[in-house]
Short mmCIF file of C-alpha atoms in Angstrom, two decimals:
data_model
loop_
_atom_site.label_atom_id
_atom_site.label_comp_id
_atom_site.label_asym_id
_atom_site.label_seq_id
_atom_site.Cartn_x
_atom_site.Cartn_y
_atom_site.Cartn_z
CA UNK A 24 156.39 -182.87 150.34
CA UNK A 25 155.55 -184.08 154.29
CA UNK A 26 156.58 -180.11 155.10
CA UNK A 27 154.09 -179.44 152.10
CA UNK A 28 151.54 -181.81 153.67
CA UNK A 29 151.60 -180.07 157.32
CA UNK A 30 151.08 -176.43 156.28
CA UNK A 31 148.31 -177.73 154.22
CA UNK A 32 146.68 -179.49 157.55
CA UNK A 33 147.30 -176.29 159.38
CA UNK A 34 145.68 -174.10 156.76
CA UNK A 35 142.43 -176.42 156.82
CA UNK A 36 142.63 -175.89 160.70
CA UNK A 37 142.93 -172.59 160.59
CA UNK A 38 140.42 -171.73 157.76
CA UNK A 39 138.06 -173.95 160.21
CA UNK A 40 138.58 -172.21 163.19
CA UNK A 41 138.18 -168.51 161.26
CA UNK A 42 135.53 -169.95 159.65
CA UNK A 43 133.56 -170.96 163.11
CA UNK A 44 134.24 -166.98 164.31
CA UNK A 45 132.58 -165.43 161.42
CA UNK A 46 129.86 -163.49 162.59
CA UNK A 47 126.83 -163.30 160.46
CA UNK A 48 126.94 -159.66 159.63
CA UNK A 49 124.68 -158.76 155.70
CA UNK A 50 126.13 -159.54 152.45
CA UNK A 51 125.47 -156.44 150.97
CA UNK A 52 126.70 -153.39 153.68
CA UNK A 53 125.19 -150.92 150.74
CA UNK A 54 121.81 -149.95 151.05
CA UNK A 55 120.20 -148.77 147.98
CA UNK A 56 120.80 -151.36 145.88
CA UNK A 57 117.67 -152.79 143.91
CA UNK A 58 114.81 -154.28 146.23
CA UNK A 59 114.02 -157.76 145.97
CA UNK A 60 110.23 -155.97 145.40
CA UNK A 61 111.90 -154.71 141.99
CA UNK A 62 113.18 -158.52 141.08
CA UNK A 63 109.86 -159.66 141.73
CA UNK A 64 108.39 -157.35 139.43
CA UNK A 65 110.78 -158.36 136.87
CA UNK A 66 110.01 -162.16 137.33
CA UNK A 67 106.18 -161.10 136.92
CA UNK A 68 106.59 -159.49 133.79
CA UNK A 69 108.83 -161.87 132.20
CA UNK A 70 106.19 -164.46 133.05
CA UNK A 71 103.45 -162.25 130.92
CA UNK A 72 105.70 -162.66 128.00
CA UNK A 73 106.16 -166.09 128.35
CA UNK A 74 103.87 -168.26 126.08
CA UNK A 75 101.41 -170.76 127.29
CA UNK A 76 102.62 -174.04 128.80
CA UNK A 77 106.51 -173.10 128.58
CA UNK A 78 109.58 -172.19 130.96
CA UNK A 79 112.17 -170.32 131.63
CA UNK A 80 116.05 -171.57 133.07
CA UNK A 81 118.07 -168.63 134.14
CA UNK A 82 122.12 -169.36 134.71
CA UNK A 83 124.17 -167.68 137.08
CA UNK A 84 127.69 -166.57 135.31
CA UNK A 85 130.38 -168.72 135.64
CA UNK A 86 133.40 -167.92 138.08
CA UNK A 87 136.59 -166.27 135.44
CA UNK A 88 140.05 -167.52 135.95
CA UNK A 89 142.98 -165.00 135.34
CA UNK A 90 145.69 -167.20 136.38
CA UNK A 91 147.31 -170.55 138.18
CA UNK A 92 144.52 -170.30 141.04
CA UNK A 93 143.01 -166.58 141.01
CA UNK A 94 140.09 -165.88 139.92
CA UNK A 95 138.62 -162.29 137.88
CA UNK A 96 136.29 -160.21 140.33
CA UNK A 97 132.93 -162.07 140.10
CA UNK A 98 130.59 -160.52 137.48
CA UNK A 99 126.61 -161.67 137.84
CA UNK A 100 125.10 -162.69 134.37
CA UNK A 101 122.94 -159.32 134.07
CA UNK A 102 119.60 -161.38 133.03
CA UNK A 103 120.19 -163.26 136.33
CA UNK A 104 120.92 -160.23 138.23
CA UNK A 105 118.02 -158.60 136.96
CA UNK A 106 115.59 -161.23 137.65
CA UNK A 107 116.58 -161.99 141.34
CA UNK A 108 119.38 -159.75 142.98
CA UNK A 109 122.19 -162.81 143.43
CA UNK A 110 124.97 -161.90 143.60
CA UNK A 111 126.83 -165.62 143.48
CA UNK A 112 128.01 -167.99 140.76
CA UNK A 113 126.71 -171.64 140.28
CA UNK A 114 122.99 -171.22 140.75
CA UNK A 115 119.97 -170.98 138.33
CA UNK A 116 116.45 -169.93 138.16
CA UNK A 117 113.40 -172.01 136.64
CA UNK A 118 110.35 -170.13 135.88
CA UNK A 119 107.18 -171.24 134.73
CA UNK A 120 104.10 -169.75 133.15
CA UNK A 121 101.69 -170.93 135.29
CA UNK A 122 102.06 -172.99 138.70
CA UNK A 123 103.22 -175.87 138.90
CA UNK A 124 103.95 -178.68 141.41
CA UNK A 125 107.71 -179.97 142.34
CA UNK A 126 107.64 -182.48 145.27
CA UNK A 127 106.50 -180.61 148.04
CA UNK A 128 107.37 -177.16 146.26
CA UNK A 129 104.38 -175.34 144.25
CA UNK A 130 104.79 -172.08 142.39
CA UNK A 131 105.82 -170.48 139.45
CA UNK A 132 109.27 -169.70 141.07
CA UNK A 133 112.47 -172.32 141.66
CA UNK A 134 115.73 -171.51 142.55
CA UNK A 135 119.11 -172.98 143.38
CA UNK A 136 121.94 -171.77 145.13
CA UNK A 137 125.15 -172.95 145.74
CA UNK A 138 125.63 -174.42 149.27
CA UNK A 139 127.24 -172.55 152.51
CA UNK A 140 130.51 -173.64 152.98
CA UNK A 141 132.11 -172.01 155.96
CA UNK A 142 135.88 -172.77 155.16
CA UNK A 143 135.15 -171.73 151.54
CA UNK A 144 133.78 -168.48 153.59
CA UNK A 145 136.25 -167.29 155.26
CA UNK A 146 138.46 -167.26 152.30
CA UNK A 147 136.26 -165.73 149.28
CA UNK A 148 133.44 -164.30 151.55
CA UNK A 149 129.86 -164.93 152.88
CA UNK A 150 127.47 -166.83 150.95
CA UNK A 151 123.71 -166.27 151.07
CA UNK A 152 123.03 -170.09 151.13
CA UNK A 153 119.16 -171.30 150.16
CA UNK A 154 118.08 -169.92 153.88
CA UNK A 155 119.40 -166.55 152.37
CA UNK A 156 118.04 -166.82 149.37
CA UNK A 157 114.29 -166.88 150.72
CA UNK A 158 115.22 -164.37 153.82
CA UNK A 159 116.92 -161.50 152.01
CA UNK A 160 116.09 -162.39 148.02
CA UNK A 161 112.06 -163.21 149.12
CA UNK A 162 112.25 -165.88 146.96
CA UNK A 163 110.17 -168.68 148.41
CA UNK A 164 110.85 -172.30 146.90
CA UNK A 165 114.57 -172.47 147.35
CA UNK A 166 117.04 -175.36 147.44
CA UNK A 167 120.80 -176.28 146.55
CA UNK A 168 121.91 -176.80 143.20
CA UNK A 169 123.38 -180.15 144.53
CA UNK A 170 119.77 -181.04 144.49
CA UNK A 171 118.60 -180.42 140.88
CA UNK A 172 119.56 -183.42 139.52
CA UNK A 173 116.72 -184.74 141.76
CA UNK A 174 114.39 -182.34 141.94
CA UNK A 175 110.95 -183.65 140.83
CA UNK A 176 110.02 -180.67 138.16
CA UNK A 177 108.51 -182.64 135.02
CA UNK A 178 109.92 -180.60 131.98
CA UNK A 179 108.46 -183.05 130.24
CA UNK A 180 105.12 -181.68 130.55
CA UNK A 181 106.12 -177.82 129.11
CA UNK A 182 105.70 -177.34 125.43
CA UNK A 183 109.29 -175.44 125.05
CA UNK A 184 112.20 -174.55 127.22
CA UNK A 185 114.11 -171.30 127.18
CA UNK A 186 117.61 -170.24 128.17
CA UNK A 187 120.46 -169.66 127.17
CA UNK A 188 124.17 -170.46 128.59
CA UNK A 189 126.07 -167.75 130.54
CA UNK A 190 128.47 -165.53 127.73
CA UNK A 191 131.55 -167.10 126.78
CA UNK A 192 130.41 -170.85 127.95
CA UNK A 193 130.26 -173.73 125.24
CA UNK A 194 128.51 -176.81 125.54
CA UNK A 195 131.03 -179.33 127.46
CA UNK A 196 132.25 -179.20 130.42
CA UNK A 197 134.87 -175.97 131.03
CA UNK A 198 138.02 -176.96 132.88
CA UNK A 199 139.01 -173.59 133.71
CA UNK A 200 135.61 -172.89 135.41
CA UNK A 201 134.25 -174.96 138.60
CA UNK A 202 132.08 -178.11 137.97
CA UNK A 203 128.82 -177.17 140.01
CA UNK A 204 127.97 -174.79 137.29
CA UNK A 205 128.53 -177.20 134.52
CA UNK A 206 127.32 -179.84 136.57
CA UNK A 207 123.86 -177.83 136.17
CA UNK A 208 124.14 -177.24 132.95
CA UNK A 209 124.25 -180.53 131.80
CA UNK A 210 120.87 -181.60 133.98
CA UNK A 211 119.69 -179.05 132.41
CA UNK A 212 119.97 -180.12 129.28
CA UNK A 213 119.52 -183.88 130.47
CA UNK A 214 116.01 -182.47 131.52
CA UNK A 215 115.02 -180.99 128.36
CA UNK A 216 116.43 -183.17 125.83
CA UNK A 217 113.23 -184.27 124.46
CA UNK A 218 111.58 -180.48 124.32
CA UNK A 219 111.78 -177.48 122.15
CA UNK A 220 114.83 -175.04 123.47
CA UNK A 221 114.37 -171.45 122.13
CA UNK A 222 117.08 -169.28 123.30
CA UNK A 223 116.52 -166.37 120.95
CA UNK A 224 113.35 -165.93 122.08
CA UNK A 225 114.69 -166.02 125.89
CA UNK A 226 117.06 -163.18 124.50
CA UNK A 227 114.02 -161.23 123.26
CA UNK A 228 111.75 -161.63 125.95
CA UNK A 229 114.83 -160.21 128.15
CA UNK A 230 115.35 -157.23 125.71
CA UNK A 231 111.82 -156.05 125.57
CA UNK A 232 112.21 -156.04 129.78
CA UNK A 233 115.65 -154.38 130.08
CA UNK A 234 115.37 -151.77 127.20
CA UNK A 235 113.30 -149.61 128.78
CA UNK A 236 114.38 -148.71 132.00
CA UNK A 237 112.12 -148.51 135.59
CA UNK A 238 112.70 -145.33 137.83
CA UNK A 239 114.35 -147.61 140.77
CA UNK A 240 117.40 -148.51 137.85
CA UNK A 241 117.39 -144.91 136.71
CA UNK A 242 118.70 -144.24 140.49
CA UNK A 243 121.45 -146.29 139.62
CA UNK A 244 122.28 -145.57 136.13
CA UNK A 245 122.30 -141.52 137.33
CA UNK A 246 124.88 -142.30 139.57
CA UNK A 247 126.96 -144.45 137.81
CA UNK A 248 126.80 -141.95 135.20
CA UNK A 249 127.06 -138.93 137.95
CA UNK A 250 130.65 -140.72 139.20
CA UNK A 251 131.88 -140.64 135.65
CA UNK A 252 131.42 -137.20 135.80
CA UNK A 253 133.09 -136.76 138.65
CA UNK A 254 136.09 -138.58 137.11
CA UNK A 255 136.40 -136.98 133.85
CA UNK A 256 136.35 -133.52 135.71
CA UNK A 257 139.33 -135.03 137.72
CA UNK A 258 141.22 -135.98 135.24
CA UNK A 259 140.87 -132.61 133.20
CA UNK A 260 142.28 -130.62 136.48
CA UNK A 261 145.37 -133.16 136.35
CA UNK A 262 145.90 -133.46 132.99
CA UNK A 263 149.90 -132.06 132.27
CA UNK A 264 152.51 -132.87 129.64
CA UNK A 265 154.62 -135.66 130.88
CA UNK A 266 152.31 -137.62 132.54
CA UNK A 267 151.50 -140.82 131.06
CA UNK A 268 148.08 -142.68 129.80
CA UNK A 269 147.93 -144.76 132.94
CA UNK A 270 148.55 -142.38 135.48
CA UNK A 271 145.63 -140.52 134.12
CA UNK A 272 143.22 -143.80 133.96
CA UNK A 273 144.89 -143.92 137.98
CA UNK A 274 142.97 -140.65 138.52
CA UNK A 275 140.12 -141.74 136.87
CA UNK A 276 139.59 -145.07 138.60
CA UNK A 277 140.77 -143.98 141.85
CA UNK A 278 137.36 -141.29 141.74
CA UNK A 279 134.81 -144.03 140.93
CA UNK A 280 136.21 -146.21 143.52
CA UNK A 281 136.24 -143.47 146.38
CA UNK A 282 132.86 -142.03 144.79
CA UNK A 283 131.35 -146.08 145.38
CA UNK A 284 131.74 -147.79 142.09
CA UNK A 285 132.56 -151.38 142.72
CA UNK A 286 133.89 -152.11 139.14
CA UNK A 287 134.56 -150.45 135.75
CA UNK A 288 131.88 -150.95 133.30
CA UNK A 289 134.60 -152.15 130.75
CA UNK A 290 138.32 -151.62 129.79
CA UNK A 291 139.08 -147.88 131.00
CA UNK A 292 140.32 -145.90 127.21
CA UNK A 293 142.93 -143.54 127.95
CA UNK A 294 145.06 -142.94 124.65
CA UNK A 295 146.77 -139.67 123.42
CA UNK A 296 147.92 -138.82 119.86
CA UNK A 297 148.44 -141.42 117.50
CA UNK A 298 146.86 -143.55 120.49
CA UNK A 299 143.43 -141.37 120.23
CA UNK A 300 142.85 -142.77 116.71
CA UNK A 301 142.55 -146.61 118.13
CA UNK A 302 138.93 -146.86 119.20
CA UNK A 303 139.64 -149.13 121.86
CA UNK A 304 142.97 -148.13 122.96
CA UNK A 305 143.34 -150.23 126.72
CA UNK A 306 147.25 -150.71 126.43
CA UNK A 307 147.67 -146.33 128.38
CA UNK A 308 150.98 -147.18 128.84
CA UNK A 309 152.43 -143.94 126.62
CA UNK A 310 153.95 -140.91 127.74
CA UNK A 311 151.57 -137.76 127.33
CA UNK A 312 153.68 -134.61 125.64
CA UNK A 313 152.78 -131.17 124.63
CA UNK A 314 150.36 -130.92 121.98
CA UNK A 315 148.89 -134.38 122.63
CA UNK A 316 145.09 -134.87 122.18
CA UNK A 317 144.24 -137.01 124.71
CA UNK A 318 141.00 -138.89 124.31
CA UNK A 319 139.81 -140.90 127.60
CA UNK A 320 136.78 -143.06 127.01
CA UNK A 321 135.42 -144.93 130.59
CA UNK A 322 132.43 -145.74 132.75
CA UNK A 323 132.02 -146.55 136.57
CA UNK A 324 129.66 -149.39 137.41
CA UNK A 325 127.29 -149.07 140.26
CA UNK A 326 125.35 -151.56 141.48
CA UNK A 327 125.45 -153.51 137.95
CA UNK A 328 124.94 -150.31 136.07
CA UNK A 329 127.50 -148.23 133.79
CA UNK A 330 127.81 -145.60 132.45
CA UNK A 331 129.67 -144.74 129.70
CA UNK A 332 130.62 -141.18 128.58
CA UNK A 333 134.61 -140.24 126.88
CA UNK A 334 135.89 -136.72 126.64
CA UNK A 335 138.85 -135.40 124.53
CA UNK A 336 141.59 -133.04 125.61
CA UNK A 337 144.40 -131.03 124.73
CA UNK A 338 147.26 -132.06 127.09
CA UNK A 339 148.55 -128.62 127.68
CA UNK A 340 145.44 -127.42 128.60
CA UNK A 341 144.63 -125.20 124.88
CA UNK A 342 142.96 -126.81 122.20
CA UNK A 343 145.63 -126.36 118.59
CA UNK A 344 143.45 -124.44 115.74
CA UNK A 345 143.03 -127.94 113.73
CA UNK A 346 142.52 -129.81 116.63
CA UNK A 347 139.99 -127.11 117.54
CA UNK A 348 138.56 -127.52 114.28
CA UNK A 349 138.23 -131.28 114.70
CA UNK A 350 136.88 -131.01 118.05
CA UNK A 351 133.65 -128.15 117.39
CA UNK A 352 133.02 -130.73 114.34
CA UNK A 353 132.31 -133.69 116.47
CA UNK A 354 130.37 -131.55 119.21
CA UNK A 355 128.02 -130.11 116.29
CA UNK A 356 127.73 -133.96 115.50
CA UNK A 357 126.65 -134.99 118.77
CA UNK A 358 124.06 -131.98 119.09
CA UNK A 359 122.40 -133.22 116.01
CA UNK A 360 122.80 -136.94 117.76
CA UNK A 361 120.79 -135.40 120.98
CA UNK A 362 118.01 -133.83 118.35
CA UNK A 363 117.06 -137.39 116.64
CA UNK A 364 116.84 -138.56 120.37
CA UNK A 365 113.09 -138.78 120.36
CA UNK A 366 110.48 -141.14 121.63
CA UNK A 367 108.93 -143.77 119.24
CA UNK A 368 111.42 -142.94 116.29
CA UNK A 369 114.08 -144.93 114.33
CA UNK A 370 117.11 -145.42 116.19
CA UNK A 371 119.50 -145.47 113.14
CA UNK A 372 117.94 -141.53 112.68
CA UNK A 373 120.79 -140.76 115.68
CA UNK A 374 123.70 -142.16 113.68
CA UNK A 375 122.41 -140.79 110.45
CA UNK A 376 122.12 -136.87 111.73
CA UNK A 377 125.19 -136.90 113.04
CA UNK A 378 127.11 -138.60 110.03
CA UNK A 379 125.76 -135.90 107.80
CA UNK A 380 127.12 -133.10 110.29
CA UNK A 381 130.76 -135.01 110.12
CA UNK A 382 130.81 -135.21 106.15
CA UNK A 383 129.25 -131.61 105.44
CA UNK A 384 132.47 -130.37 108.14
CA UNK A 385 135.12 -132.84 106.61
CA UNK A 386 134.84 -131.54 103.07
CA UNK A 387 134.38 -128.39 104.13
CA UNK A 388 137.97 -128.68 105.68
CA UNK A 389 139.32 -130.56 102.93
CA UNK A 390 139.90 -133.85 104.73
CA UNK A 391 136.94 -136.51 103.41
CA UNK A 392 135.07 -136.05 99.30
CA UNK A 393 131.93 -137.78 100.09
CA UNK A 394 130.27 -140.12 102.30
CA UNK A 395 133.25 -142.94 101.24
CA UNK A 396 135.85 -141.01 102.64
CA UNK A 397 134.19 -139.67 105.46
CA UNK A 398 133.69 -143.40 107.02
CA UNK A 399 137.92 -143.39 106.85
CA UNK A 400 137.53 -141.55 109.50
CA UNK A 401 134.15 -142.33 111.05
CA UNK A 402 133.39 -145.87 111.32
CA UNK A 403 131.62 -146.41 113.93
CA UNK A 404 128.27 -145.71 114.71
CA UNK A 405 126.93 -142.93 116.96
CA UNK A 406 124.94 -144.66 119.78
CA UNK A 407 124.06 -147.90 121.79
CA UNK A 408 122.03 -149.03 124.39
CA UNK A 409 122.74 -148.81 128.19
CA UNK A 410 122.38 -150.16 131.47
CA UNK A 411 123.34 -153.49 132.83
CA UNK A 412 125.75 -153.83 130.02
CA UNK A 413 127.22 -151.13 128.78
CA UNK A 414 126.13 -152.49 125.27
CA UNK A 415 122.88 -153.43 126.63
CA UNK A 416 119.74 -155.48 125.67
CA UNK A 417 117.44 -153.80 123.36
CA UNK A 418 115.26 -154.86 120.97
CA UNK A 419 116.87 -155.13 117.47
CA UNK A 420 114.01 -155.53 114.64
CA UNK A 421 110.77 -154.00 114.21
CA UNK A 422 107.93 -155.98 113.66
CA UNK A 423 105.22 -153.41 112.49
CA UNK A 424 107.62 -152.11 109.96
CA UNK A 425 110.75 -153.94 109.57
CA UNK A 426 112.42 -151.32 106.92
CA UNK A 427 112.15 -148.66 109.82
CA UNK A 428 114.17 -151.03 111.80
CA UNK A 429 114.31 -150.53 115.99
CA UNK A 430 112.61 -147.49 117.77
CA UNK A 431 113.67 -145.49 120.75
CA UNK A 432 110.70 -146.12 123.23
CA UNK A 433 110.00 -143.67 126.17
CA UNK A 434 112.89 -144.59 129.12
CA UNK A 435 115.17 -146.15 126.95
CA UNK A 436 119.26 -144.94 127.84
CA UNK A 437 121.28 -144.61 124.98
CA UNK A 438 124.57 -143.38 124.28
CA UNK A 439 125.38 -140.85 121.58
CA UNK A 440 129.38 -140.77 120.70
CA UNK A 441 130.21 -139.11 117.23
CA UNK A 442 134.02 -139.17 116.39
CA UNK A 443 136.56 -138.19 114.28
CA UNK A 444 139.68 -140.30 113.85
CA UNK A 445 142.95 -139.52 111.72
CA UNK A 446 145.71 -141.41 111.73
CA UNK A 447 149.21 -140.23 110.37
CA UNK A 448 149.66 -141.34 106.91
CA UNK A 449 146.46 -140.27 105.98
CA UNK A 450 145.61 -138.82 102.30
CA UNK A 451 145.07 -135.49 103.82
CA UNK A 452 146.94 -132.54 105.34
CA UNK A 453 149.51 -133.31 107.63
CA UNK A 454 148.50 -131.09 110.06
CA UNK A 455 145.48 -133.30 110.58
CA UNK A 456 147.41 -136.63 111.38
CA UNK A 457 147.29 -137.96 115.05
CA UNK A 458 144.11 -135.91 115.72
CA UNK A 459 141.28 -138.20 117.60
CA UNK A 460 138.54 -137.02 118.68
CA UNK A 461 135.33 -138.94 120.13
CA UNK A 462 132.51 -136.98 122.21
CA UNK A 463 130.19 -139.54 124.08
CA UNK A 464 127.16 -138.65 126.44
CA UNK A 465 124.58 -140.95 128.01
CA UNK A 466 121.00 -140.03 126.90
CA UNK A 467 117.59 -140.94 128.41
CA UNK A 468 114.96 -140.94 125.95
CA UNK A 469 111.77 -139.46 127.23
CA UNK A 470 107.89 -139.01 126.57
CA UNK A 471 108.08 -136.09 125.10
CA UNK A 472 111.84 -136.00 123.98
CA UNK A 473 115.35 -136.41 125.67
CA UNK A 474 117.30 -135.84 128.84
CA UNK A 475 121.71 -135.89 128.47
CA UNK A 476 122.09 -137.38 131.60
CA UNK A 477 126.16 -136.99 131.82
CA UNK A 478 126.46 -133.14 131.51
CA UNK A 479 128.19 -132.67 134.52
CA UNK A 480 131.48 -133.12 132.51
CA UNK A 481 132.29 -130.16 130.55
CA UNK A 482 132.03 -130.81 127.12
CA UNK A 483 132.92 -127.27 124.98
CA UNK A 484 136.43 -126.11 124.41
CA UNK A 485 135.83 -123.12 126.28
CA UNK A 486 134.62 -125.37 129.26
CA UNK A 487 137.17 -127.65 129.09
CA UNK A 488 139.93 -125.08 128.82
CA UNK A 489 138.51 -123.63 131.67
CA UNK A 490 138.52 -126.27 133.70
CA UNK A 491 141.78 -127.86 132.85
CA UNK A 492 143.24 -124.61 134.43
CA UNK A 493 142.19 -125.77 137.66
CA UNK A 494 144.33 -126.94 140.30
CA UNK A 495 143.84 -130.60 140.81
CA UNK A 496 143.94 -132.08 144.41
CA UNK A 497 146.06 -134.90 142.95
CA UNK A 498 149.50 -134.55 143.37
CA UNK A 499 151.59 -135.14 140.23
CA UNK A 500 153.55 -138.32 139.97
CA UNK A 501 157.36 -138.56 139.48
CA UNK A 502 158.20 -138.16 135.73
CA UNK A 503 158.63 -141.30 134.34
CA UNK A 504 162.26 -142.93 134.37
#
């Protein structure tokens, strides 16, 4: 324990001392991530959706623990990302609809950021601090979160409150998470304890904002979605029997990361046979053998934005006749998926054309009878919403006619991902079993139609087949022991 005791002085020394030589170099070495102009904007026309006399409370995510004391790579809450460009945990927005007064503080604006802590810096990295905040964020009325508890903004005097607590957070204090988040949570609802809270319309205002995208996140979203290409082109060249589902995802992930993605977008999918009829296969720990499908299902984040686009191939490099078959099924699907892709139209009219392709081809093979046995092996629907999350916010009902249900509005990214799945066992042919097959492609919705953003990854068997014969520049791994 005393030997305990010393290294822990010496570490607080030390962390001091590297702490005090820490030059003050920028957060953020990228440049073209969003402009705190753009967050502005965002804050502006959140504000003209907000009703008379009300306000808004925006939560930075919580810090994730994966185990003992390690922590998941920090993920911003996308609302709060959107609306100011911070990148840190424990720190939350107020907006208001009209100016107000707080102290010596007046504006529609008020944030609060966690505190600089140099010997926490020189561990886990730079902070912007509230001096940050207003120099690189342009946010003007900024202050600690320490200080909240204190900080002289009636709520009293707004008619409701909106927000909503970061995903995955219940009310109560979270042991696993740190206390100044929390800690602001509960002021929060201290605060507002006597007013009306409406989250869900907090999470509709957002979705009207985020659903249609701006050209300066369409910068971002192409390249997160150019990357992917990139990766899925990679992993074609190397693709050989006897590699295995990781070392593929290796490939993958290795391109977005030396292309500039920071993070995946979610769980990289990288299953073959039996493994390509799981949707969301994230085990990729099998063996890859001759006359595999291999279906591979990923997205590179850049900047907060993913894409999201999965390909299917034949592990030696030639498509099988039925898994041909399958494959020219699911690509007529998705062409039918890209035609309903128009502006101001019903959004279930993408999933609906390309059903009917995939039950007209599966009894026409002998596989599926009708539209019951064609969801066996299709059921999922086609498309979803993209951006900040690669399920992102969109606008689910339809006010002016609710049986139409949402529309696709001009500059809204979608996905559109038709598949096949069937499993052995099934009550078909044999020679069908263990054939997956899922074609996805990330769609911008336009004035006058569509743009498939993600075709710089080959998509048709001859294309594919053509590529695969490619030499990669990735050397090929030992064989598995």
């Amino acid at each position: 324990m005393k030997h305990f005791s010393i290294l822990l002085i010496l570490f607080c020394q030390v962390s001091v001392v590297i702490a005090q030589q820490l030059p003050e170099l920028p957060q953020l070495y990228d440049k073209d991530f969003l402009t705190p102009q753009f967050h502005a904007g965002r804050r502006a026309a959140l504000r003209e959706l907000m009703p008379a006399n009300t306000a808004v409370v925006v939560f930075a995510n919580p810090e994730r623990n994966r185990n003992n004391d390690t922590d998941f790579q920090y993920a911003q809450n996308p609302n709060f990302y959107y609306l100011t460009g911070y990148p840190e945990p424990n720190a939350l927005l107020v907006i208001t609809k009209d100016e107000v007064s707080a102290g010596t503080q007046k504006g529609t604006e008020f944030f609060f950021a966690q505190e600089r802590d140099l010997r926490r810096e020189s561990v886990t990295g730079r902070r912007l601090g509230k001096e940050g905040v207003t120099q690189e964020l342009k946010i003007k009325n900024a202050n600690l979160g320490k200080d909240f508890a204190n900080f002289p903004l009636d709520f009293s005097r707004f008619d409701s409150v909106f927000y909503v607590l970061p995903e995955g957070v219940v009310n109560g204090r979270d042991p696993r998470n740190t206390a100044e988040l929390y800690d602001l949570i509960e002021q929060v609802k201290a605060k507002t304890k006597n007013q009306k809270v409406l989250p869900r319309t907090f999470v509709s205002m957002m979705a009207q904002l985020r659903q249609q995208k701006l050209p300066e996140e369409m910068v971002l979203l192409r390249r997160a979605i150019d990357i992917t290409g990139q990766g899925h082109r990679e992993v074609m060249k190397f693709m050989d029997p006897e590699i295995t589902e990781y070392q593929a995802q290796a490939v993958m992930e290795y391109t977005f990361k030396s292309y500039g993605s920071e993070y995946v977008g979610y769980g990289s999918i990288a299953g073959g046979a039996e493994n390509s009829c799981i949707l969301h296969y994230i085990t990729n720990r099998r063996t890859l053998v001759d006359g595999d499908l291999f279906l591979t299902d990923c997205g590179a984040e850049y900047h907060g934005y993913t894409a999201d686009i999965t390909r299917t191939l034949p592990v030696n490099g030639k498509f099988s006749p039925e898994q041909k078959a399958i494959y020219e099924l699911v690509l007529a699907a998705q062409e039918a998926g890209f035609a309903a892709c128009q502006p101001n139209k019903p959004y279930r009219q993408v999933h609906q054309a390309a059903f009917k392709v995939v039950q007209e081809g599966l009894i026409r093979l002998g596989i599926a009878t009708d539209s019951l046995t064609t969801r066996k092996y299709f059921m999922h629907g086609t498309a979803h919403s993209l951006g900040l999350d690669v399920h992102d916010a969109m606008v689910r009902t339809n006010d002016k006619n609710p049986a139409m249900g949402p529309l696709m509005l001009p500059n809204f990214v979608t996905t559109v991902e038709p598949g096949i799945y069937i499993p052995a066992n099934s009550p078909c042919d044999p020679k069908w079993w263990n054939i997956g097959v899922r074609i996805e492609d990330d769609v911008l919705v336009t004035e006058t139609g569509h743009e498939v953003l993600s075709l710089g990854s080959p998509r048709t068997v001859a294309d594919i087949e053509q590529l695969m014969s490619e030499k990669s520049d990735f050397k090929k791994p030992p064989r598995r022991p």
